[in-house]
CSV table of C-alpha atoms in Angstrom, one decimal:
chain,number,residue,atom,x,y,z
D,3,UNK,CA,133.4,103.5,200.1
D,4,UNK,CA,130.2,105.0,201.2
D,5,UNK,CA,127.3,103.7,199.1
D,6,UNK,CA,123.7,105.1,199.5
D,7,UNK,CA,121.6,101.9,199.9
D,8,UNK,CA,118.4,101.0,201.7
D,9,UNK,CA,119.0,97.3,201.8
D,10,UNK,CA,121.7,94.8,202.1
D,11,UNK,CA,124.8,95.3,200.0
D,12,UNK,CA,126.5,92.4,198.2
D,13,UNK,CA,129.8,92.0,196.3
D,14,UNK,CA,129.9,89.9,193.2
D,15,UNK,CA,133.1,87.9,193.0
D,16,UNK,CA,134.1,88.1,189.3
D,17,UNK,CA,136.3,85.0,189.6
D,18,UNK,CA,133.4,82.7,190.8
D,19,UNK,CA,130.2,84.7,189.9
D,20,UNK,CA,129.0,84.3,193.5
D,21,UNK,CA,127.4,87.0,195.6
D,22,UNK,CA,128.6,87.8,199.1
D,23,UNK,CA,126.8,89.9,201.7
D,24,UNK,CA,128.9,92.7,203.1
D,25,UNK,CA,128.8,93.2,206.8
D,26,UNK,CA,127.1,96.4,208.2
D,27,UNK,CA,125.6,99.2,206.1
D,28,UNK,CA,126.7,100.7,202.9
D,29,UNK,CA,129.8,102.2,204.4
D,30,UNK,CA,132.9,100.0,204.3
D,31,UNK,CA,136.6,99.8,203.4
D,32,UNK,CA,137.6,98.3,200.1
D,33,UNK,CA,141.1,98.2,198.6
D,34,UNK,CA,141.5,98.3,194.8
D,35,UNK,CA,144.7,97.1,193.2
D,36,UNK,CA,146.0,98.3,189.8
D,37,UNK,CA,143.5,97.6,187.0
D,38,UNK,CA,140.9,96.2,189.5
D,39,UNK,CA,137.2,96.8,189.5
D,40,UNK,CA,134.4,95.5,191.8
D,41,UNK,CA,130.7,95.1,191.3
D,42,UNK,CA,128.4,95.9,194.3
D,43,UNK,CA,124.6,95.3,194.3
D,44,UNK,CA,122.0,96.8,196.6
D,45,UNK,CA,119.1,94.7,197.9
D,46,UNK,CA,120.4,91.3,196.7
D,47,UNK,CA,121.1,88.3,198.9
D,48,UNK,CA,124.4,86.6,199.2
D,49,UNK,CA,126.5,84.1,201.1
D,50,UNK,CA,128.7,85.2,204.0
D,51,UNK,CA,132.0,86.8,202.9
D,52,UNK,CA,134.6,84.2,202.0
D,53,UNK,CA,137.3,83.3,204.5
D,54,UNK,CA,139.9,84.9,202.2
D,55,UNK,CA,138.4,88.3,203.0
D,56,UNK,CA,138.2,87.8,206.7
D,57,UNK,CA,141.1,89.2,208.9
D,58,UNK,CA,143.7,86.5,209.4
D,59,UNK,CA,147.1,86.1,210.9
D,60,UNK,CA,149.8,86.9,208.4
D,61,UNK,CA,153.1,85.4,207.9
D,62,UNK,CA,155.8,86.3,205.4
D,63,UNK,CA,157.3,83.4,203.6
D,64,UNK,CA,161.0,83.4,204.0
D,65,UNK,CA,163.6,81.7,201.9
D,66,UNK,CA,165.4,82.2,198.7
D,67,UNK,CA,163.3,82.6,195.6
D,68,UNK,CA,164.5,81.3,192.3
D,69,UNK,CA,163.4,82.2,188.8
D,70,UNK,CA,163.6,80.3,185.5
D,71,UNK,CA,162.3,80.7,182.0
D,72,UNK,CA,159.8,78.1,180.9
D,73,UNK,CA,159.0,79.3,177.4
D,74,UNK,CA,160.2,82.2,175.3
D,75,UNK,CA,158.2,83.8,172.5
D,76,UNK,CA,160.4,84.7,169.5
D,77,UNK,CA,159.4,86.4,166.3
D,78,UNK,CA,160.1,83.9,163.5
D,79,UNK,CA,160.3,84.6,159.7
D,80,UNK,CA,156.5,84.1,159.2
D,81,UNK,CA,155.0,83.6,162.7
D,82,UNK,CA,155.5,83.9,166.4
D,83,UNK,CA,157.4,80.9,167.7
D,84,UNK,CA,157.3,79.5,171.2
D,85,UNK,CA,160.5,77.9,172.3
D,86,UNK,CA,160.9,75.6,175.4
D,87,UNK,CA,163.7,76.8,177.7
D,88,UNK,CA,166.0,74.5,179.5
D,89,UNK,CA,167.9,77.0,181.6
D,90,UNK,CA,168.6,76.5,185.2
D,91,UNK,CA,166.8,78.5,187.9
D,92,UNK,CA,168.7,81.6,189.2
D,93,UNK,CA,168.3,83.4,192.6
D,94,UNK,CA,165.9,86.3,192.2
D,95,UNK,CA,163.8,88.7,194.2
D,96,UNK,CA,160.1,88.7,193.8
D,97,UNK,CA,158.7,91.3,191.5
D,98,UNK,CA,159.5,92.5,188.0
D,99,UNK,CA,161.6,89.9,186.3
D,100,UNK,CA,163.0,92.2,183.6
D,101,UNK,CA,166.2,92.8,185.6
D,102,UNK,CA,166.9,89.0,185.4
D,103,UNK,CA,165.4,88.1,182.1
D,104,UNK,CA,165.8,91.3,180.1
D,105,UNK,CA,163.5,94.1,179.0
D,106,UNK,CA,162.6,92.3,175.8
D,107,UNK,CA,161.7,88.9,177.3
D,108,UNK,CA,158.3,87.6,176.3
D,109,UNK,CA,157.1,84.2,177.5
D,110,UNK,CA,156.5,82.3,180.7
D,111,UNK,CA,158.7,82.2,183.7
D,112,UNK,CA,158.4,80.5,187.1
D,113,UNK,CA,159.3,81.8,190.6
D,114,UNK,CA,159.9,79.0,193.1
D,115,UNK,CA,160.2,79.1,196.9
D,116,UNK,CA,161.0,76.3,199.2
D,117,UNK,CA,159.8,77.1,202.7
D,118,UNK,CA,159.2,75.4,206.1
D,119,UNK,CA,155.8,75.6,207.9
D,120,UNK,CA,155.6,74.9,211.6
D,121,UNK,CA,151.8,75.2,211.9
D,122,UNK,CA,149.8,72.0,212.0
D,123,UNK,CA,148.3,70.8,208.7
D,124,UNK,CA,144.7,71.9,209.7
D,125,UNK,CA,145.7,75.5,210.5
D,126,UNK,CA,144.0,77.7,207.9
D,127,UNK,CA,146.3,79.4,205.4
D,128,UNK,CA,145.7,81.7,202.4
D,129,UNK,CA,148.4,82.7,200.0
D,130,UNK,CA,148.2,86.4,199.1
D,131,UNK,CA,150.6,87.3,196.2
D,132,UNK,CA,149.8,91.0,196.4
D,133,UNK,CA,150.6,92.7,193.1
D,134,UNK,CA,151.1,90.4,190.1
D,135,UNK,CA,152.2,91.6,186.7
D,136,UNK,CA,148.9,90.7,185.1
D,137,UNK,CA,148.4,86.9,185.4
D,138,UNK,CA,149.7,83.9,187.3
D,139,UNK,CA,149.3,80.1,187.8
D,140,UNK,CA,150.1,78.9,191.3
D,141,UNK,CA,151.1,75.4,192.5
D,142,UNK,CA,151.9,74.4,196.0
D,143,UNK,CA,153.5,70.9,196.5
D,144,UNK,CA,152.4,70.0,193.0
D,145,UNK,CA,148.8,70.9,193.7
D,146,UNK,CA,147.3,73.5,191.4
D,147,UNK,CA,145.9,76.3,193.6
D,148,UNK,CA,144.5,78.2,190.6
D,149,UNK,CA,145.0,80.7,187.8
D,150,UNK,CA,144.1,84.3,188.0
D,151,UNK,CA,144.2,87.1,185.4
D,152,UNK,CA,143.2,89.9,187.7
D,153,UNK,CA,143.3,90.6,191.4
D,154,UNK,CA,142.9,89.9,194.2
D,155,UNK,CA,145.6,87.3,193.9
D,156,UNK,CA,144.6,85.3,196.9
D,157,UNK,CA,144.6,81.5,196.9
D,158,UNK,CA,143.3,78.9,199.4
D,159,UNK,CA,146.1,76.5,200.4
D,160,UNK,CA,144.0,74.1,202.5
D,161,UNK,CA,144.4,71.1,200.1
D,162,UNK,CA,148.1,71.6,199.5
D,163,UNK,CA,150.0,73.1,202.5
D,164,UNK,CA,151.6,70.8,205.0
D,165,UNK,CA,153.8,71.0,208.1
D,166,UNK,CA,157.5,71.0,207.2
D,167,UNK,CA,158.9,71.5,203.7
D,168,UNK,CA,156.7,73.1,201.1
D,169,UNK,CA,157.4,74.0,197.5
D,170,UNK,CA,155.6,77.0,196.0
D,171,UNK,CA,155.7,77.7,192.2
D,172,UNK,CA,154.2,80.9,190.7
């Protein structure tokens, strides 16, 4: 983006309502995901950009993902019914769950990944889910990292990640 501005430029984080000062002038790189928008203000003051937006070492989590239905929405005689599901998790790839749960599935499902981390507990780590099919709730080792209804789907793992075995649920 190249925005004509005479003063500092800030980005408003719609998740938190905080303002963050962008480095440099009004020319910068910004990536938009599907259905994403961003608000930039000229001449305002803000905090330094959050760590989630700073360049970091990346690591792809490896292991076998599983998927299970949690609830299923079913059209009843007079209303929409929500049924709890007690099915076992199945091996699944990340992404569109329709090939596993069917094109007409409506409800909540949970992806789970058990992975090992070799870094020390104090090594910073962010979880970037990339593209999410609209909304997610994320837990790591039974600690709620957050819920998001639009991107970026980046979560701070500092209070939950540990060396050794970790369990991620999305």
